[in-house]
CSV table of C-alpha atoms in Angstrom, one decimal:
chain,number,residue,atom,x,y,z
A,1418,UNK,CA,-15.0,-18.0,2.1
A,1419,UNK,CA,-15.2,-20.7,5.1
A,1420,UNK,CA,-18.9,-21.7,7.0
A,1421,UNK,CA,-16.9,-19.5,9.9
A,1422,UNK,CA,-16.8,-16.7,7.9
A,1423,UNK,CA,-20.0,-17.0,6.7
A,1424,UNK,CA,-21.8,-17.2,10.2
A,1425,UNK,CA,-19.8,-14.3,11.3
A,1426,UNK,CA,-21.4,-12.1,8.3
A,1427,UNK,CA,-24.8,-13.6,8.3
A,1428,UNK,CA,-24.8,-12.9,12.3
A,1429,UNK,CA,-25.8,-9.4,12.5
A,1430,UNK,CA,-26.9,-9.9,16.3
A,1431,UNK,CA,-24.0,-12.0,17.5
A,1432,UNK,CA,-21.5,-11.2,19.8
A,1433,UNK,CA,-18.9,-8.4,18.9
A,1434,UNK,CA,-16.2,-9.6,17.4
A,1435,UNK,CA,-12.9,-8.1,18.7
A,1436,UNK,CA,-11.1,-6.7,15.7
A,1437,UNK,CA,-11.9,-5.6,11.9
A,1438,UNK,CA,-9.4,-5.1,9.2
A,1439,UNK,CA,-10.7,-3.5,6.4
A,1440,UNK,CA,-8.4,-4.1,3.8
A,1441,UNK,CA,-6.3,-7.6,3.0
A,1442,UNK,CA,-3.5,-6.1,1.5
A,1443,UNK,CA,0.3,-6.3,3.0
A,1444,UNK,CA,-0.8,-4.0,6.1
A,1445,UNK,CA,-3.6,-6.2,6.5
A,1446,UNK,CA,-1.8,-9.7,6.1
A,1447,UNK,CA,0.7,-8.9,8.5
A,1448,UNK,CA,-1.6,-7.3,11.5
A,1449,UNK,CA,-3.9,-10.9,11.2
A,1450,UNK,CA,-0.7,-12.7,11.5
A,1451,UNK,CA,0.1,-10.9,14.8
A,1452,UNK,CA,-3.0,-11.3,16.3
A,1453,UNK,CA,-3.5,-15.0,14.9
A,1454,UNK,CA,-0.8,-15.3,18.4
A,1455,UNK,CA,1.8,-15.6,16.1
A,1456,UNK,CA,4.6,-13.8,18.5
A,1457,UNK,CA,8.3,-12.0,18.0
A,1458,UNK,CA,11.1,-12.6,20.0
A,1459,UNK,CA,14.7,-11.4,20.4
A,1460,UNK,CA,16.5,-15.3,19.9
A,1461,UNK,CA,19.1,-15.8,22.7
A,1462,UNK,CA,22.0,-16.0,20.3
A,1463,UNK,CA,21.4,-12.6,18.3
A,1464,UNK,CA,23.7,-9.8,18.2
A,1465,UNK,CA,21.9,-6.3,16.6
A,1466,UNK,CA,24.6,-4.5,14.4
A,1467,UNK,CA,22.9,-1.3,16.3
A,1468,UNK,CA,24.7,-0.9,19.5
A,1469,UNK,CA,22.2,1.3,21.3
A,1470,UNK,CA,19.3,-1.1,20.2
A,1471,UNK,CA,21.0,-4.6,21.4
A,1472,UNK,CA,22.0,-2.9,24.9
A,1473,UNK,CA,18.4,-2.0,25.1
A,1474,UNK,CA,17.2,-5.9,23.6
A,1475,UNK,CA,19.4,-7.5,25.9
A,1476,UNK,CA,17.5,-5.4,28.8
A,1477,UNK,CA,14.4,-7.7,28.8
A,1478,UNK,CA,15.7,-11.5,27.7
A,1479,UNK,CA,12.8,-13.5,27.2
A,1480,UNK,CA,9.9,-10.9,27.0
A,1481,UNK,CA,8.0,-10.4,23.6
A,1482,UNK,CA,8.8,-7.5,21.4
A,1483,UNK,CA,4.7,-6.9,21.5
A,1484,UNK,CA,5.2,-7.1,25.4
A,1485,UNK,CA,8.0,-4.3,25.6
A,1486,UNK,CA,7.9,-0.2,25.4
A,1487,UNK,CA,8.2,0.4,21.8
A,1488,UNK,CA,8.6,4.2,22.6
A,1489,UNK,CA,11.6,2.8,24.0
A,1490,UNK,CA,12.8,0.4,21.8
A,1491,UNK,CA,12.4,3.2,18.3
A,1492,UNK,CA,14.6,6.1,20.5
A,1493,UNK,CA,17.4,7.1,18.3
A,1494,UNK,CA,16.9,5.0,15.3
A,1495,UNK,CA,17.2,6.6,11.7
A,1496,UNK,CA,16.1,5.3,8.7
A,1497,UNK,CA,14.4,6.2,5.3
A,1498,UNK,CA,10.8,6.4,7.1
A,1499,UNK,CA,9.2,8.9,9.8
A,1500,UNK,CA,7.8,6.0,12.3
A,1501,UNK,CA,9.6,5.3,14.6
A,1502,UNK,CA,7.8,1.7,15.4
A,1503,UNK,CA,8.1,1.4,11.2
A,1504,UNK,CA,12.0,1.6,11.4
A,1505,UNK,CA,12.3,-0.2,15.1
A,1506,UNK,CA,10.5,-3.5,13.3
A,1507,UNK,CA,12.4,-3.1,10.2
A,1508,UNK,CA,15.7,-3.0,11.9
A,1509,UNK,CA,14.8,-6.1,13.8
A,1510,UNK,CA,13.5,-8.3,10.7
A,1511,UNK,CA,16.3,-6.5,8.3
A,1512,UNK,CA,19.2,-5.3,10.6
A,1513,UNK,CA,21.6,-3.6,7.8
A,1514,UNK,CA,19.7,-3.7,4.8
A,1515,UNK,CA,20.3,-0.1,4.0
A,1516,UNK,CA,24.4,-0.9,4.2
A,1517,UNK,CA,24.2,-3.3,2.2
A,1518,UNK,CA,24.5,-6.2,4.4
A,1519,UNK,CA,22.8,-9.7,4.9
A,1520,UNK,CA,23.0,-10.1,8.7
A,1521,UNK,CA,19.7,-12.2,9.4
A,1522,UNK,CA,16.5,-10.9,11.2
A,1523,UNK,CA,17.1,-11.2,15.2
A,1524,UNK,CA,13.5,-12.2,15.8
A,1525,UNK,CA,12.3,-16.0,16.4
A,1526,UNK,CA,8.6,-16.1,15.9
A,1527,UNK,CA,6.2,-18.5,18.4
A,1528,UNK,CA,2.7,-19.5,17.6
A,1529,UNK,CA,1.0,-18.7,21.5
A,1530,UNK,CA,-2.4,-19.2,20.4
A,1531,UNK,CA,-3.4,-18.3,24.0
A,1532,UNK,CA,-2.2,-14.9,22.7
A,1533,UNK,CA,-4.7,-14.6,19.6
A,1534,UNK,CA,-7.5,-12.0,18.8
A,1535,UNK,CA,-10.5,-12.8,17.3
A,1536,UNK,CA,-10.7,-10.8,14.2
A,1537,UNK,CA,-11.7,-10.4,10.7
A,1538,UNK,CA,-10.3,-9.4,7.3
A,1539,UNK,CA,-12.0,-7.8,4.7
A,1540,UNK,CA,-11.1,-7.1,1.4
A,1541,UNK,CA,-12.3,-6.6,-2.1
A,1542,UNK,CA,-9.3,-8.8,-3.6
A,1543,UNK,CA,-7.8,-11.9,-3.0
A,1544,UNK,CA,-5.6,-11.4,0.0
A,1545,UNK,CA,-2.7,-8.9,-1.6
A,1546,UNK,CA,-4.9,-6.6,-2.1
A,1547,UNK,CA,-4.2,-3.8,-4.7
A,1548,UNK,CA,-1.3,-6.5,-5.8
A,1549,UNK,CA,-3.7,-8.4,-7.7
A,1550,UNK,CA,-4.7,-5.1,-9.8
A,1551,UNK,CA,-1.3,-4.3,-11.5
A,1552,UNK,CA,0.2,-5.7,-14.6
A,1553,UNK,CA,1.5,-8.7,-13.6
A,1554,UNK,CA,4.7,-8.3,-15.4
A,1555,UNK,CA,5.5,-5.1,-13.8
A,1556,UNK,CA,8.6,-5.1,-11.5
A,1557,UNK,CA,8.6,-3.8,-8.3
A,1558,UNK,CA,9.8,-0.6,-7.1
A,1559,UNK,CA,11.6,-1.8,-3.8
A,1560,UNK,CA,14.1,-4.4,-3.7
A,1561,UNK,CA,12.1,-8.4,-3.8
A,1562,UNK,CA,13.3,-8.7,-0.3
A,1563,UNK,CA,11.9,-5.7,1.1
A,1564,UNK,CA,8.8,-6.4,-0.3
A,1565,UNK,CA,8.6,-9.7,2.1
A,1566,UNK,CA,6.3,-10.9,5.2
A,1567,UNK,CA,7.3,-12.2,8.8
A,1568,UNK,CA,8.6,-15.4,8.7
A,1569,UNK,CA,8.6,-16.1,5.3
A,1570,UNK,CA,11.6,-14.6,3.2
A,1571,UNK,CA,10.4,-13.6,-0.6
A,1572,UNK,CA,13.7,-15.2,-1.6
A,1573,UNK,CA,13.5,-18.7,-0.3
A,1574,UNK,CA,9.4,-18.2,-1.5
A,1575,UNK,CA,10.8,-17.4,-4.6
A,1576,UNK,CA,13.1,-20.2,-4.9
A,1577,UNK,CA,11.0,-23.4,-4.1
A,1578,UNK,CA,8.8,-22.0,-6.8
A,1579,UNK,CA,11.7,-21.9,-9.5
A,1580,UNK,CA,11.0,-18.2,-10.1
A,1581,UNK,CA,14.1,-15.5,-9.5
A,1582,UNK,CA,14.4,-12.0,-8.4
A,1583,UNK,CA,15.4,-10.1,-11.7
A,1584,UNK,CA,17.7,-7.2,-10.6
A,1585,UNK,CA,17.3,-7.9,-7.1
A,1586,UNK,CA,13.4,-7.0,-7.8
A,1587,UNK,CA,10.3,-9.1,-8.1
A,1588,UNK,CA,7.2,-9.0,-10.7
A,1589,UNK,CA,4.3,-7.5,-9.2
A,1590,UNK,CA,2.6,-11.0,-10.1
A,1591,UNK,CA,4.7,-13.0,-7.9
A,1592,UNK,CA,4.5,-10.6,-5.2
A,1593,UNK,CA,0.7,-11.0,-5.5
A,1594,UNK,CA,1.2,-14.3,-5.8
A,1595,UNK,CA,3.2,-14.8,-2.5
A,1596,UNK,CA,0.7,-12.3,-0.6
A,1597,UNK,CA,-2.1,-14.6,-1.1
A,1598,UNK,CA,0.3,-18.0,-0.5
A,1599,UNK,CA,1.6,-16.5,2.6
A,1600,UNK,CA,-1.9,-16.2,4.2
A,1601,UNK,CA,-2.5,-19.9,3.8
A,1602,UNK,CA,1.1,-20.8,4.6
A,1603,UNK,CA,0.4,-19.1,7.8
A,1604,UNK,CA,-2.9,-20.6,8.6
A,1605,UNK,CA,-4.8,-17.8,8.6
A,1606,UNK,CA,-7.2,-17.8,5.2
A,1607,UNK,CA,-10.1,-18.6,7.6
A,1608,UNK,CA,-9.6,-14.7,9.1
A,1609,UNK,CA,-10.4,-13.0,5.9
A,1610,UNK,CA,-13.1,-12.6,3.3
A,1611,UNK,CA,-12.8,-11.6,-0.1
A,1612,UNK,CA,-14.9,-9.9,-2.6
A,1613,UNK,CA,-16.2,-7.9,0.2
A,1614,UNK,CA,-17.0,-3.9,0.3
A,1615,UNK,CA,-17.2,-2.1,2.6
A,1616,UNK,CA,-20.2,0.5,2.8
A,1617,UNK,CA,-20.3,2.0,6.4
A,1618,UNK,CA,-18.3,2.7,9.8
A,1619,UNK,CA,-20.7,4.1,12.3
A,1620,UNK,CA,-19.6,4.2,15.8
A,1621,UNK,CA,-21.6,5.9,19.2
A,1622,UNK,CA,-22.9,4.3,21.6
A,1623,UNK,CA,-20.8,1.9,23.9
A,1624,UNK,CA,-22.3,-1.3,24.8
A,1625,UNK,CA,-24.2,-1.1,28.4
A,1626,UNK,CA,-21.6,-2.4,30.7
A,1627,UNK,CA,-21.8,-4.0,34.0
A,1628,UNK,CA,-22.2,-2.0,37.7
A,1629,UNK,CA,-18.5,-1.4,38.3
A,1630,UNK,CA,-16.8,-2.2,34.8
A,1631,UNK,CA,-14.7,0.1,33.3
A,1632,UNK,CA,-16.1,2.3,31.2
A,1633,UNK,CA,-16.7,0.5,27.7
A,1634,UNK,CA,-15.4,1.5,24.4
A,1635,UNK,CA,-17.5,2.7,21.9
A,1636,UNK,CA,-18.8,-0.2,19.3
A,1637,UNK,CA,-18.4,-0.1,16.0
A,1638,UNK,CA,-21.0,-0.7,13.1
A,1639,UNK,CA,-19.5,-2.4,9.8
A,1640,UNK,CA,-21.9,-2.4,6.9
A,1641,UNK,CA,-21.6,-3.7,3.4
A,1642,UNK,CA,-21.9,-6.6,0.9
A,1643,UNK,CA,-20.1,-9.9,-0.4
A,1644,UNK,CA,-20.0,-10.6,-4.1
A,1645,UNK,CA,-20.1,-13.9,-5.4
A,1646,UNK,CA,-18.5,-15.6,-8.4
A,1647,UNK,CA,-22.4,-15.6,-10.0
A,1648,UNK,CA,-22.2,-11.7,-9.0
A,1649,UNK,CA,-25.5,-12.3,-6.6
A,1650,UNK,CA,-24.3,-10.2,-3.2
A,1651,UNK,CA,-24.9,-11.1,0.6
A,1652,UNK,CA,-25.3,-7.9,2.8
A,1653,UNK,CA,-23.8,-8.1,5.9
A,1654,UNK,CA,-23.5,-5.7,9.4
A,1655,UNK,CA,-20.6,-6.9,12.1
A,1656,UNK,CA,-20.4,-5.0,15.6
A,1657,UNK,CA,-16.8,-4.8,16.5
A,1658,UNK,CA,-15.0,-3.1,19.6
A,1659,UNK,CA,-11.7,-2.3,17.1
A,1660,UNK,CA,-12.0,-0.9,13.4
A,1661,UNK,CA,-8.6,-1.4,11.8
A,1662,UNK,CA,-8.3,1.1,8.5
A,1663,UNK,CA,-6.0,-0.7,5.9
A,1664,UNK,CA,-7.4,-0.1,2.8
A,1665,UNK,CA,-4.2,1.8,1.0
A,1666,UNK,CA,-4.7,4.4,-1.5
A,1667,UNK,CA,-4.9,3.1,-4.8
A,1668,UNK,CA,-8.5,3.3,-4.8
A,1669,UNK,CA,-9.7,6.6,-6.0
A,1670,UNK,CA,-7.4,7.8,-9.3
A,1671,UNK,CA,-6.4,11.8,-9.2
A,1672,UNK,CA,-8.0,13.4,-12.0
A,1673,UNK,CA,-7.4,16.9,-14.0
A,1674,UNK,CA,-10.9,18.3,-13.6
A,1675,UNK,CA,-10.8,19.4,-16.8
A,1676,UNK,CA,-13.7,19.3,-19.7
A,1677,UNK,CA,-13.5,16.3,-21.7
A,1678,UNK,CA,-12.6,13.9,-18.6
A,1679,UNK,CA,-15.4,11.7,-18.6
A,1680,UNK,CA,-14.8,10.6,-22.2
A,1681,UNK,CA,-15.1,7.4,-23.1
A,1682,UNK,CA,-11.2,6.8,-24.2
A,1683,UNK,CA,-10.3,8.9,-21.2
A,1684,UNK,CA,-8.5,6.8,-18.5
A,1685,UNK,CA,-7.2,6.7,-15.2
A,1686,UNK,CA,-5.8,3.4,-14.7
A,1687,UNK,CA,-2.5,1.3,-16.9
A,1688,UNK,CA,-4.9,-1.4,-17.7
A,1689,UNK,CA,-6.7,0.7,-20.0
A,1690,UNK,CA,-3.7,0.6,-21.9
A,1691,UNK,CA,-3.2,-3.0,-21.8
A,1692,UNK,CA,-7.0,-3.9,-22.7
A,1693,UNK,CA,-6.8,-1.3,-25.6
A,1694,UNK,CA,-3.2,-2.9,-26.8
A,1695,UNK,CA,-5.0,-6.3,-26.8
A,1696,UNK,CA,-7.8,-5.3,-28.6
A,1697,UNK,CA,-5.8,-3.7,-31.6
A,1698,UNK,CA,-7.6,0.1,-30.2
A,1699,UNK,CA,-3.9,1.0,-30.2
A,1700,UNK,CA,-0.8,-0.3,-32.3
A,1701,UNK,CA,2.5,1.1,-34.2
A,1702,UNK,CA,-0.1,2.9,-36.9
A,1703,UNK,CA,-2.5,4.0,-34.4
A,1704,UNK,CA,-2.3,7.9,-32.9
A,1705,UNK,CA,-0.5,8.2,-30.7
A,1706,UNK,CA,-1.3,7.5,-26.5
A,1707,UNK,CA,-1.3,10.3,-24.4
A,1708,UNK,CA,0.0,10.1,-21.0
A,1709,UNK,CA,-0.1,12.4,-18.2
A,1710,UNK,CA,2.3,12.6,-15.3
A,1711,UNK,CA,5.7,12.2,-14.1
A,1712,UNK,CA,5.1,9.5,-11.4
A,1713,UNK,CA,6.3,5.9,-11.7
A,1714,UNK,CA,2.9,5.2,-12.8
A,1715,UNK,CA,3.3,7.0,-16.0
A,1716,UNK,CA,7.0,6.0,-16.6
A,1717,UNK,CA,5.5,2.2,-16.6
A,1718,UNK,CA,2.6,3.2,-19.0
A,1719,UNK,CA,5.4,4.6,-21.4
A,1720,UNK,CA,7.3,1.5,-21.2
A,1721,UNK,CA,4.3,-1.2,-21.7
A,1722,UNK,CA,3.0,1.1,-25.0
A,1723,UNK,CA,7.4,1.2,-25.9
A,1724,UNK,CA,7.3,-2.8,-25.4
A,1725,UNK,CA,4.8,-2.4,-28.1
A,1726,UNK,CA,6.3,-0.2,-30.3
A,1727,UNK,CA,2.6,2.2,-30.0
A,1728,UNK,CA,3.5,5.9,-30.2
A,1729,UNK,CA,3.4,8.0,-27.4
A,1730,UNK,CA,3.0,11.7,-26.3
A,1731,UNK,CA,4.2,12.2,-22.9
A,1732,UNK,CA,2.9,15.5,-21.1
A,1733,UNK,CA,4.0,16.6,-17.5
A,1734,UNK,CA,3.5,19.8,-15.6
A,1735,UNK,CA,7.2,19.8,-14.2
A,1736,UNK,CA,10.5,20.2,-15.9
A,1737,UNK,CA,12.5,17.9,-16.8
A,1738,UNK,CA,15.1,18.8,-13.9
A,1739,UNK,CA,13.0,19.0,-11.4
A,1740,UNK,CA,15.2,17.7,-8.5
A,1741,UNK,CA,11.3,16.6,-7.2
A,1742,UNK,CA,10.5,14.0,-10.1
A,1743,UNK,CA,11.2,10.5,-8.4
A,1744,UNK,CA,13.3,9.4,-10.8
A,1745,UNK,CA,16.3,11.3,-9.4
A,1746,UNK,CA,15.7,9.7,-5.5
A,1747,UNK,CA,16.0,6.2,-7.4
A,1748,UNK,CA,19.7,4.5,-8.0
A,1749,UNK,CA,20.4,4.1,-11.7
A,1750,UNK,CA,22.0,0.5,-11.0
A,1751,UNK,CA,18.7,-0.7,-9.6
A,1752,UNK,CA,16.4,1.1,-11.7
A,1753,UNK,CA,17.8,1.6,-15.4
A,1754,UNK,CA,14.4,1.1,-17.1
A,1755,UNK,CA,12.4,4.2,-15.0
A,1756,UNK,CA,16.1,6.6,-16.1
A,1757,UNK,CA,15.4,5.5,-19.5
A,1758,UNK,CA,12.5,6.6,-19.6
A,1759,UNK,CA,13.6,9.8,-17.3
A,1760,UNK,CA,16.2,10.6,-20.0
A,1761,UNK,CA,13.8,10.5,-22.9
A,1762,UNK,CA,11.8,12.9,-21.4
A,1763,UNK,CA,15.0,15.6,-20.4
A,1764,UNK,CA,16.5,14.5,-24.7
A,1765,UNK,CA,13.1,14.4,-26.3
A,1766,UNK,CA,10.9,17.6,-26.8
A,1767,UNK,CA,8.5,18.6,-28.9
A,1768,UNK,CA,11.2,21.7,-29.7
A,1769,UNK,CA,13.9,19.3,-31.3
A,1770,UNK,CA,14.2,16.4,-33.9
A,1771,UNK,CA,13.3,13.1,-31.8
A,1772,UNK,CA,16.0,10.4,-31.4
A,1773,UNK,CA,13.2,8.4,-29.7
A,1774,UNK,CA,10.9,7.4,-32.7
A,1775,UNK,CA,7.6,7.4,-31.7
A,1776,UNK,CA,7.9,9.1,-28.2
A,1777,UNK,CA,7.9,13.0,-27.7
A,1778,UNK,CA,8.3,14.8,-24.5
A,1779,UNK,CA,6.2,17.7,-23.2
A,1780,UNK,CA,7.4,19.1,-20.4
A,1781,UNK,CA,6.0,22.2,-18.6
A,1782,UNK,CA,2.6,21.5,-20.8
A,1783,UNK,CA,-0.8,21.9,-19.3
A,1784,UNK,CA,-3.4,20.0,-20.4
A,1785,UNK,CA,-6.4,22.3,-20.8
A,1786,UNK,CA,-9.5,19.9,-22.2
A,1787,UNK,CA,-9.9,17.0,-24.7
A,1788,UNK,CA,-12.5,17.1,-27.1
A,1789,UNK,CA,-15.1,14.3,-28.4
A,1790,UNK,CA,-13.3,14.0,-32.1
A,1791,UNK,CA,-10.0,13.3,-30.0
A,1792,UNK,CA,-8.1,16.2,-29.7
A,1793,UNK,CA,-5.7,17.1,-26.8
A,1794,UNK,CA,-5.7,20.4,-26.3
A,1795,UNK,CA,-2.6,22.2,-24.5
A,1796,UNK,CA,-0.8,25.1,-22.9
A,1797,UNK,CA,2.8,25.3,-23.6
A,1798,UNK,CA,5.2,27.1,-21.2
A,1799,UNK,CA,5.1,30.1,-23.4
A,1800,UNK,CA,1.3,30.6,-23.1
A,1801,UNK,CA,0.6,29.1,-26.5
A,1802,UNK,CA,-2.5,26.0,-27.3
A,1803,UNK,CA,-1.2,23.1,-29.0
A,1804,UNK,CA,-3.7,20.5,-30.6
A,1805,UNK,CA,-2.6,17.0,-30.6
A,1806,UNK,CA,-5.0,13.7,-32.0
A,1807,UNK,CA,-4.7,11.1,-29.8
A,1808,UNK,CA,-6.1,7.3,-29.5
A,1809,UNK,CA,-6.3,7.4,-26.3
A,1810,UNK,CA,-5.6,9.1,-22.8
A,1811,UNK,CA,-3.7,7.8,-19.6
A,1812,UNK,CA,-3.8,10.3,-16.9
A,1813,UNK,CA,-2.2,8.9,-14.3
A,1814,UNK,CA,-1.2,11.4,-11.4
A,1815,UNK,CA,-1.5,9.7,-8.5
A,1816,UNK,CA,-4.6,8.7,-6.1
A,1817,UNK,CA,-6.7,9.5,-3.3
A,1818,UNK,CA,-7.3,7.0,-0.2
A,1819,UNK,CA,-11.6,6.3,-0.7
A,1820,UNK,CA,-12.6,6.3,2.8
A,1821,UNK,CA,-16.7,7.3,1.4
A,1822,UNK,CA,-17.7,4.3,3.8
A,1823,UNK,CA,-16.8,6.8,6.9
A,1824,UNK,CA,-19.0,9.7,8.1
A,1825,UNK,CA,-17.5,12.5,6.0
A,1826,UNK,CA,-14.9,10.6,4.0
A,1827,UNK,CA,-12.3,10.1,6.7
A,1828,UNK,CA,-11.4,14.0,6.5
A,1829,UNK,CA,-11.7,14.6,10.0
A,1830,UNK,CA,-9.6,12.1,10.9
A,1831,UNK,CA,-6.9,14.1,8.9
A,1832,UNK,CA,-3.8,15.7,10.3
A,1833,UNK,CA,-5.3,18.5,8.8
A,1834,UNK,CA,-9.4,18.5,8.4
A,1835,UNK,CA,-9.5,21.6,6.3
A,1836,UNK,CA,-7.2,20.1,3.3
A,1837,UNK,CA,-8.2,16.5,1.1
A,1838,UNK,CA,-7.0,13.4,2.8
A,1839,UNK,CA,-3.5,12.2,1.1
A,1840,UNK,CA,-1.1,9.3,1.9
A,1841,UNK,CA,2.4,12.4,1.2
A,1842,UNK,CA,0.9,15.1,2.4
A,1843,UNK,CA,-1.9,15.0,5.1
A,1844,UNK,CA,-2.7,11.2,6.0
A,1845,UNK,CA,-4.3,9.9,8.8
A,1846,UNK,CA,-3.5,11.9,12.5
A,1847,UNK,CA,-1.8,8.7,14.4
A,1848,UNK,CA,-0.7,7.7,17.6
A,1849,UNK,CA,3.0,6.9,16.9
A,1850,UNK,CA,3.7,4.1,19.0
A,1851,UNK,CA,-0.4,2.9,18.7
A,1852,UNK,CA,-1.4,3.8,15.1
A,1853,UNK,CA,-4.7,4.5,17.1
A,1854,UNK,CA,-6.7,7.9,15.2
A,1855,UNK,CA,-6.6,11.1,17.6
A,1856,UNK,CA,-9.8,11.3,17.3
A,1857,UNK,CA,-11.7,8.2,17.9
A,1858,UNK,CA,-11.0,5.9,19.9
A,1859,UNK,CA,-11.1,2.3,18.9
A,1860,UNK,CA,-10.2,3.0,15.2
A,1861,UNK,CA,-6.6,2.6,13.9
A,1862,UNK,CA,-5.2,3.3,10.8
A,1863,UNK,CA,-2.2,1.8,8.9
A,1864,UNK,CA,-0.1,1.6,6.0
A,1865,UNK,CA,-0.5,4.5,3.6
A,1866,UNK,CA,-3.7,5.6,5.2
A,1867,UNK,CA,-1.2,6.7,8.4
A,1868,UNK,CA,1.5,7.8,6.1
A,1869,UNK,CA,3.8,4.7,5.6
A,1870,UNK,CA,3.6,4.0,2.1
A,1871,UNK,CA,6.3,1.2,1.4
A,1872,UNK,CA,5.4,-2.3,2.2
A,1873,UNK,CA,8.5,-3.0,4.2
A,1874,UNK,CA,7.2,-0.2,6.9
A,1875,UNK,CA,3.9,-1.2,7.0
A,1876,UNK,CA,4.7,-3.8,9.2
A,1877,UNK,CA,6.1,-2.0,12.0
A,1878,UNK,CA,2.5,-0.4,11.7
A,1879,UNK,CA,0.7,-3.9,12.4
A,1880,UNK,CA,3.2,-4.3,15.4
A,1881,UNK,CA,1.9,-1.3,17.0
A,1882,UNK,CA,-1.8,-1.9,16.5
A,1883,UNK,CA,-1.2,-5.7,17.5
A,1884,UNK,CA,0.7,-4.5,20.6
A,1885,UNK,CA,-1.9,-1.7,21.3
A,1886,UNK,CA,-4.9,-4.5,20.8
A,1887,UNK,CA,-3.2,-7.1,23.3
A,1888,UNK,CA,-3.0,-4.6,25.9
A,1889,UNK,CA,-6.4,-3.6,25.8
A,1890,UNK,CA,-7.6,-7.3,25.7
A,1891,UNK,CA,-4.6,-7.8,29.2
A,1892,UNK,CA,-7.2,-5.3,31.0
A,1893,UNK,CA,-10.1,-6.6,29.6
A,1894,UNK,CA,-12.2,-7.4,32.8
A,1895,UNK,CA,-13.0,-11.6,32.9
């Protein structure tokens, strides 16, 4: 951590920061880049393949994208995301990628230091966030090029590192390294504090203002601690005019809520399987690993166990032909390993001879309880109970954001305050063109918290937030 960052954390009574970003994954990194004075302009010689967008871009030559009307520019764009600004920024960075094209970005970047807004990025991991917690050899769901951040293409970075994409996709380890390297290469490191845990964000009384000044925004108080290498902790309490929530959703694994789920052989993270394999707790000769879930995390666990010839029981509530299963939404050519898991799920059930040695599929089975003697009790589709002995249990059924540091754990900020916060079903309600939360001025949310679940699209949220904050700075009295 730099001395400048230490000073910020140690000075509880110092001048309030303009912006604090909570979360140092791709969302937080991209926003820090934009707030550091890196400004996108349309290249004078660029022609965008989308005729309507090209016409709009030509109306304001030489004007930064962040200074233009994002609502106007994004109108009429369609794609794989609900956010209009995310579609806009993606279209500018990757003009025809959805059609398999390779038209280069129409943007050029200028570093204009006078436009920089002082900010601090707090994160528990190194820059890259949760990507550092994923098993390094896992291949990314998205194409490698879609994992990149502005003005540093993944393929160019990997070429210099003498690494290669596998079937157009990168490993999680490569991407985590890319994000950490991006922060260094773009000169952003002084804005980042790693090993930082935020424990409370509060807001209330605005700062006193001089007579005649515009009504001030509320001040935010951000408290927490930084863990040093020797595990000692340094507390901090910071004030800020604006706070951006960019924590993602992988903090709190979803739970089944059944008896025995807290037993020591039950886990909610793939890393437990890695550790058990390395320790020899599970092996080709052990009882099976029970994997609960029908998403990509569960599929990753199946693939990992199969790689080490560890026997698997794979249970899930849905039918294997349910169109809502994620496997049915992935092209087979790009994702052969996931379609192999889906094929195994479909072809191998407990009622049929096993074409896949060491793998059992239990579709439409509900886990009822887990016993201390490592017995797992299920209810099958006919309502009958079945019992299996297991060595380890992995419950991989998704995750929820952990916003326990907010008043009411952030539920009041959701689209439906009466339902649990969920990136897919009930995200934080934000203005679609600023990403400021509807219910609290100065508080922003981006990335999965705002419903943008892929790295490719979280960058549009960063553009919206940065544009909004720059407009606030322009209105700030001298």
